Amino acid sequence: MKALRRFTVRAHLPERLAALGRLSTNLRWSWDKPTQDLFASIDPRLWQQAGQDPVALLGAVAPARLDELAEDEQFLNALDQLAADLDDYLSRPMWYQEQDSKSMPSGIAYFSMEFGVAEVLPNYSGGLGILAGDHLKSASDLGLPLIAVGLYYRSGYFRQSLTADGWQHENYPSLDPQGLPLRLLADAAGAPVLVELAMPDAKVLRARVWVAQVGRIPLLLLDSDIPENEHDLRTVTDRLYGGDQEHRIKQELLAGIGGIRAIRAFTAIEGRPAPDVYHMNEGHAGFLGVERIREYISEQKLDFDTALTLVRASTVFTTHTPVPAGIDRFPVEMVQMYFGDDGKDGLLPEVPVGRVLAFGAEDDPSKFNMAHMGLRLAQRANGVSLLHGRVSRAMFDELWPGFDPAEVPIGSITNGVHGPTWAAPQWIELGRELAGSTEALREPNVWARLQQVDTGHIWWIRSQLRALLVEDVRQRLRRSWLERGASEAELGWIATAFDPDVLTIGFARRVPTYKRLTLMLRDPQRLEALLLDKDRPLQLIVAGKSHPADDAGKALIQQIVKFADRPEVRHRIAFLPDYDMSMARQLYWGCDVWLNNPLRPLEACGTSGMKSALNGGLNLSIRDGWWDEWYDGENGWEIPTADGLADENRRDDIEAAALYNLLEQSVTPTFYDRDDKGVPNRWVEMVRHTLQGLGPKVLASRMVRDYTEKYYAPAAQSFRRTSAPIDGLPFGAARELSAYRQRVREAWPHIEITDVDSTGLPDTPLLGSELTLTATVALAGLKPDEVDVQAVLGRVDASDALQDPVTVDMVHSGSGDGGTDIFSTTTPLPVAGSVGYTVRVLPHHPLLAGDNELGLVTLA
Ligand SMILES: *Cc1c(COP(=O)(O)O)cnc(C)c1O
């Protein structure tokens, strides 16, 4: 008989074990091995059955066992110690508390559509979500006052299985929030908080708010599946990336606007300060900025532009998309439908709909572009690796017309991964021995101490982890074959499939075309020869989910499955279904080599290779994303790219051949070159070098510190300065900046550089010869100190375009004829060769993040 409905009843813990409740609901257990060990010791078999989920374990364990533990001195000691350790973790001063609080935000709100914190809370589809989860964990470890906001998806993403034919099948198991480490946000009287959004046709979208505790960080998840909603609105948060655009825009409105309302309720109930920095992890939750404008208009009675000035000062936007096709865009009418035509009440009646639409404007007038909205609502923006920063500056340069891509104000912070979540316990233990504490591992020089570790010991850890992976692969293979309809009797071969001594290569990631899942199959014979080599074989583990609507992706998976199904090779290559955090961990721990072959530069950063590197895995990758930045010739291999080649087929051929060559000529020989004790010394030195060099760089604690110092703190300072009153008028500085912006926009078309004079150069100028430039500028009513006039000098190419020029500020030196102003400077020639110069005028205001911020420039 099938149950009509299922729900979870939490166990009643004996009083003496009450701390288990706290330890199970704070997700810090997911990166704290001692706490996991404590839960496992309650009932090791049940712990495995419960999928290593403390809440599920406590729900399933027999009351008699709990009574027994309540009398078990040893268990109680361990429990008390871990509970005290958790309390200490939650209250002790961390890195953030050592910073100068005057320059730091008092609160940061972090918005993301997905969060991969732990496999027990499957709220993610891939890299973006895992990154957000790692951001929260490191923010917790560093003590940041961060509140995270997203949606609670009843079915998460999907569980992947395979049909007999190798086709991806999706399952959407329903999650019961009562069985998850969540609490419902309720007011002082105990009534659940409901966030409300006005929808077209006088409907209302309501959501309750679940709170997950990620160490110190509260994660608020909005859930529309409640009886207070009309039927069709209950499904708004049913799935992640599961619906059409109509479904998606409702999710994004709820995450952005509802997210702000949830934060307001949360901070009021908990007595916390309102955040002063708002970070959009990708543009999906961008409507949060519009809601904040509404707040300022209706609560502080500010005008739209002053409100926008405050929102921009306090908003940080991170883009993760290197291609225009990857950007979230909606039909303009769809956005208009929700915000109401002017004169009709929409979702935010105080905000003129025309202004909302202008945020998302792009070259296609029928589209509303969420990334453009993010950039227009945030004074600070960044990409997620050096290369991706460059790609983003070029991709979005239409928003800053007149500037070379290099000057587009989008920076970069290279992503990172949370060490305690992704490093194998063996490495964490070794790290703690060498460094004295896990915190000390944030200091790069501590990693140099790996020099003291015996080569044999490093190899022993690597081999142990590989052996564990092989065990896990066999179990997963068996399960998958059974699911695909095989019988136990046919599966005898699995007991010896894969080999703990064979070079093991991992390839796991989502399956969009640009990641080229099947590049390795370009020459199947050559791959087969590598797998089956008698002396130096390799084994390959492949995994990844395809978007449910992407049949092309599913066909790629099927191709791999069909290749791997063949008896000749099935003991050396496998596609494992249902790539998730728990499988990922085993792969990163155990694989010797992590393979990545995206179409450069479409991988914005990539983080799986970082997780592998953190475990001494060597990357074998196209120089894209983070690998372009940190490959140093000895920490792995670069697959040469043929980017720029228009013929994609030829490009694939060339890059695949390069991959096979590397495997044949460098990777396998190094792995199998052993000393008399069986240790591959050269390989282990590469492992050691990888850990020493990449270890400290790939950490999310490095990333979160970078965000704090380069984005959060400057944003908090901008916000404080713009919110300051002037002559008793609240938000005076914001009003002034907003008025300045308006004045500059009106004046700009009339600004003109009427004359540029150069003097001082000798007849044959030498490098360093001094040049004096004098420019006459019509400022169209602006004051000389309201603009920046710059000389721009550098080498010029055949078409007179300046290459990597230097800019020199020119000084106001008097007024000229007809109300013009004179600016001048004397500067040495910066380079030899063909040199050119020009002069330009930019807006200048102390509250702008940079003179390029407004995208206005006038050239001579
Ligand atoms: C790290 C991770 C990813 C992201 O990997 P990429 O290198 O960015 O493709 C995706 N899924 C899981 C489960 C991960 O752990």
mmCIF file of N, CA, C and O in Angstrom, residues 462-489:
data_model
loop_
_atom_site.group_PDB
_atom_site.id
_atom_site.type_symbol
_atom_site.label_atom_id
_atom_site.label_comp_id
_atom_site.label_asym_id
_atom_site.label_seq_id
_atom_site.Cartn_x
_atom_site.Cartn_y
_atom_site.Cartn_z
ATOM 1 N N ARG A 462 47.375 9.463 -0.761
ATOM 2 C CA ARG A 462 46.745 9.466 -2.093
ATOM 3 C C ARG A 462 46.206 8.072 -2.429
ATOM 4 O O ARG A 462 45.117 7.918 -2.971
ATOM 5 N N SER A 463 46.997 7.031 -2.106
ATOM 6 C CA SER A 463 46.596 5.664 -2.462
ATOM 7 C C SER A 463 45.408 5.204 -1.636
ATOM 8 O O SER A 463 44.501 4.532 -2.140
ATOM 9 N N GLN A 464 45.397 5.604 -0.375
ATOM 10 C CA GLN A 464 44.266 5.281 0.492
ATOM 11 C C GLN A 464 42.981 5.892 -0.063
ATOM 12 O O GLN A 464 41.940 5.247 -0.127
ATOM 13 N N LEU A 465 43.064 7.144 -0.469
ATOM 14 C CA LEU A 465 41.874 7.840 -0.969
ATOM 15 C C LEU A 465 41.404 7.226 -2.291
ATOM 16 O O LEU A 465 40.202 7.101 -2.541
ATOM 17 N N ARG A 466 42.353 6.818 -3.135
ATOM 18 C CA ARG A 466 41.987 6.175 -4.392
ATOM 19 C C ARG A 466 41.261 4.857 -4.116
ATOM 20 O O ARG A 466 40.246 4.540 -4.735
ATOM 21 N N ALA A 467 41.752 4.103 -3.131
ATOM 22 C CA ALA A 467 41.137 2.817 -2.806
ATOM 23 C C ALA A 467 39.703 3.008 -2.294
ATOM 24 O O ALA A 467 38.785 2.265 -2.652
ATOM 25 N N LEU A 468 39.509 4.040 -1.469
ATOM 26 C CA LEU A 468 38.153 4.334 -0.973
ATOM 27 C C LEU A 468 37.218 4.666 -2.138
ATOM 28 O O LEU A 468 36.060 4.237 -2.165
ATOM 29 N N LEU A 469 37.731 5.425 -3.082
ATOM 30 C CA LEU A 469 36.922 5.803 -4.237
ATOM 31 C C LEU A 469 36.517 4.560 -5.029
ATOM 32 O O LEU A 469 35.362 4.430 -5.443
ATOM 33 N N VAL A 470 37.460 3.661 -5.228
ATOM 34 C CA VAL A 470 37.157 2.455 -6.007
ATOM 35 C C VAL A 470 36.011 1.672 -5.333
ATOM 36 O O VAL A 470 35.079 1.211 -5.993
ATOM 37 N N GLU A 471 36.059 1.569 -3.998
ATOM 38 C CA GLU A 471 34.959 0.911 -3.270
ATOM 39 C C GLU A 471 33.625 1.586 -3.567
ATOM 40 O O GLU A 471 32.616 0.950 -3.839
ATOM 41 N N ASP A 472 33.637 2.922 -3.476
ATOM 42 C CA ASP A 472 32.415 3.693 -3.679
ATOM 43 C C ASP A 472 31.910 3.536 -5.114
ATOM 44 O O ASP A 472 30.714 3.389 -5.354
ATOM 45 N N VAL A 473 32.838 3.541 -6.074
ATOM 46 C CA VAL A 473 32.448 3.408 -7.478
ATOM 47 C C VAL A 473 31.768 2.061 -7.705
ATOM 48 O O VAL A 473 30.738 1.969 -8.378
ATOM 49 N N ARG A 474 32.318 0.997 -7.114
ATOM 50 C CA ARG A 474 31.714 -0.332 -7.298
ATOM 51 C C ARG A 474 30.284 -0.363 -6.764
ATOM 52 O O ARG A 474 29.385 -0.893 -7.408
ATOM 53 N N GLN A 475 30.085 0.252 -5.581
ATOM 54 C CA GLN A 475 28.723 0.267 -5.019
ATOM 55 C C GLN A 475 27.761 1.029 -5.923
ATOM 56 O O GLN A 475 26.636 0.606 -6.166
ATOM 57 N N ARG A 476 28.229 2.166 -6.411
ATOM 58 C CA ARG A 476 27.347 2.988 -7.250
ATOM 59 C C ARG A 476 27.065 2.301 -8.584
ATOM 60 O O ARG A 476 25.947 2.367 -9.106
ATOM 61 N N LEU A 477 28.096 1.634 -9.127
ATOM 62 C CA LEU A 477 27.910 0.910 -10.386
ATOM 63 C C LEU A 477 26.855 -0.178 -10.219
ATOM 64 O O LEU A 477 25.966 -0.333 -11.058
ATOM 65 N N ARG A 478 26.986 -0.919 -9.122
ATOM 66 C CA ARG A 478 26.037 -2.006 -8.881
ATOM 67 C C ARG A 478 24.613 -1.446 -8.805
ATOM 68 O O ARG A 478 23.705 -1.941 -9.455
ATOM 69 N N ARG A 479 24.437 -0.383 -8.023
ATOM 70 C CA ARG A 479 23.103 0.201 -7.873
ATOM 71 C C ARG A 479 22.553 0.650 -9.229
ATOM 72 O O ARG A 479 21.404 0.421 -9.553
ATOM 73 N N SER A 480 23.435 1.283 -10.008
ATOM 74 C CA SER A 480 22.975 1.804 -11.293
ATOM 75 C C SER A 480 22.568 0.666 -12.227
ATOM 76 O O SER A 480 21.522 0.731 -12.891
ATOM 77 N N TRP A 481 23.384 -0.388 -12.286
ATOM 78 C CA TRP A 481 23.046 -1.505 -13.184
ATOM 79 C C TRP A 481 21.752 -2.180 -12.733
ATOM 80 O O TRP A 481 20.931 -2.590 -13.560
ATOM 81 N N LEU A 482 21.552 -2.304 -11.423
ATOM 82 C CA LEU A 482 20.311 -2.913 -10.937
ATOM 83 C C LEU A 482 19.113 -2.057 -11.355
ATOM 84 O O LEU A 482 18.104 -2.557 -11.827
ATOM 85 N N GLU A 483 19.279 -0.736 -11.197
ATOM 86 C CA GLU A 483 18.203 0.185 -11.577
ATOM 87 C C GLU A 483 17.892 0.103 -13.068
ATOM 88 O O GLU A 483 16.764 0.294 -13.498
ATOM 89 N N ARG A 484 18.939 -0.174 -13.843
ATOM 90 C CA ARG A 484 18.753 -0.243 -15.296
ATOM 91 C C ARG A 484 18.222 -1.610 -15.719
ATOM 92 O O ARG A 484 18.106 -1.894 -16.917
ATOM 93 N N GLY A 485 17.946 -2.484 -14.765
ATOM 94 C CA GLY A 485 17.277 -3.736 -15.080
ATOM 95 C C GLY A 485 18.174 -4.948 -15.110
ATOM 96 O O GLY A 485 17.735 -6.048 -15.453
ATOM 97 N N ALA A 486 19.445 -4.806 -14.743
ATOM 98 C CA ALA A 486 20.321 -5.983 -14.709
ATOM 99 C C ALA A 486 19.996 -6.818 -13.475
ATOM 100 O O ALA A 486 19.400 -6.322 -12.513
ATOM 101 N N SER A 487 20.363 -8.098 -13.514
ATOM 102 C CA SER A 487 20.153 -8.939 -12.339
ATOM 103 C C SER A 487 21.495 -9.135 -11.648
ATOM 104 O O SER A 487 22.552 -9.038 -12.277
ATOM 105 N N GLU A 488 21.447 -9.432 -10.354
ATOM 106 C CA GLU A 488 22.674 -9.648 -9.579
ATOM 107 C C GLU A 488 23.606 -10.631 -10.278
ATOM 108 O O GLU A 488 24.816 -10.441 -10.314
ATOM 109 N N ALA A 489 23.015 -11.676 -10.858
ATOM 110 C CA ALA A 489 23.830 -12.732 -11.457
ATOM 111 C C ALA A 489 24.719 -12.221 -12.590
ATOM 112 O O ALA A 489 25.773 -12.778 -12.873
#
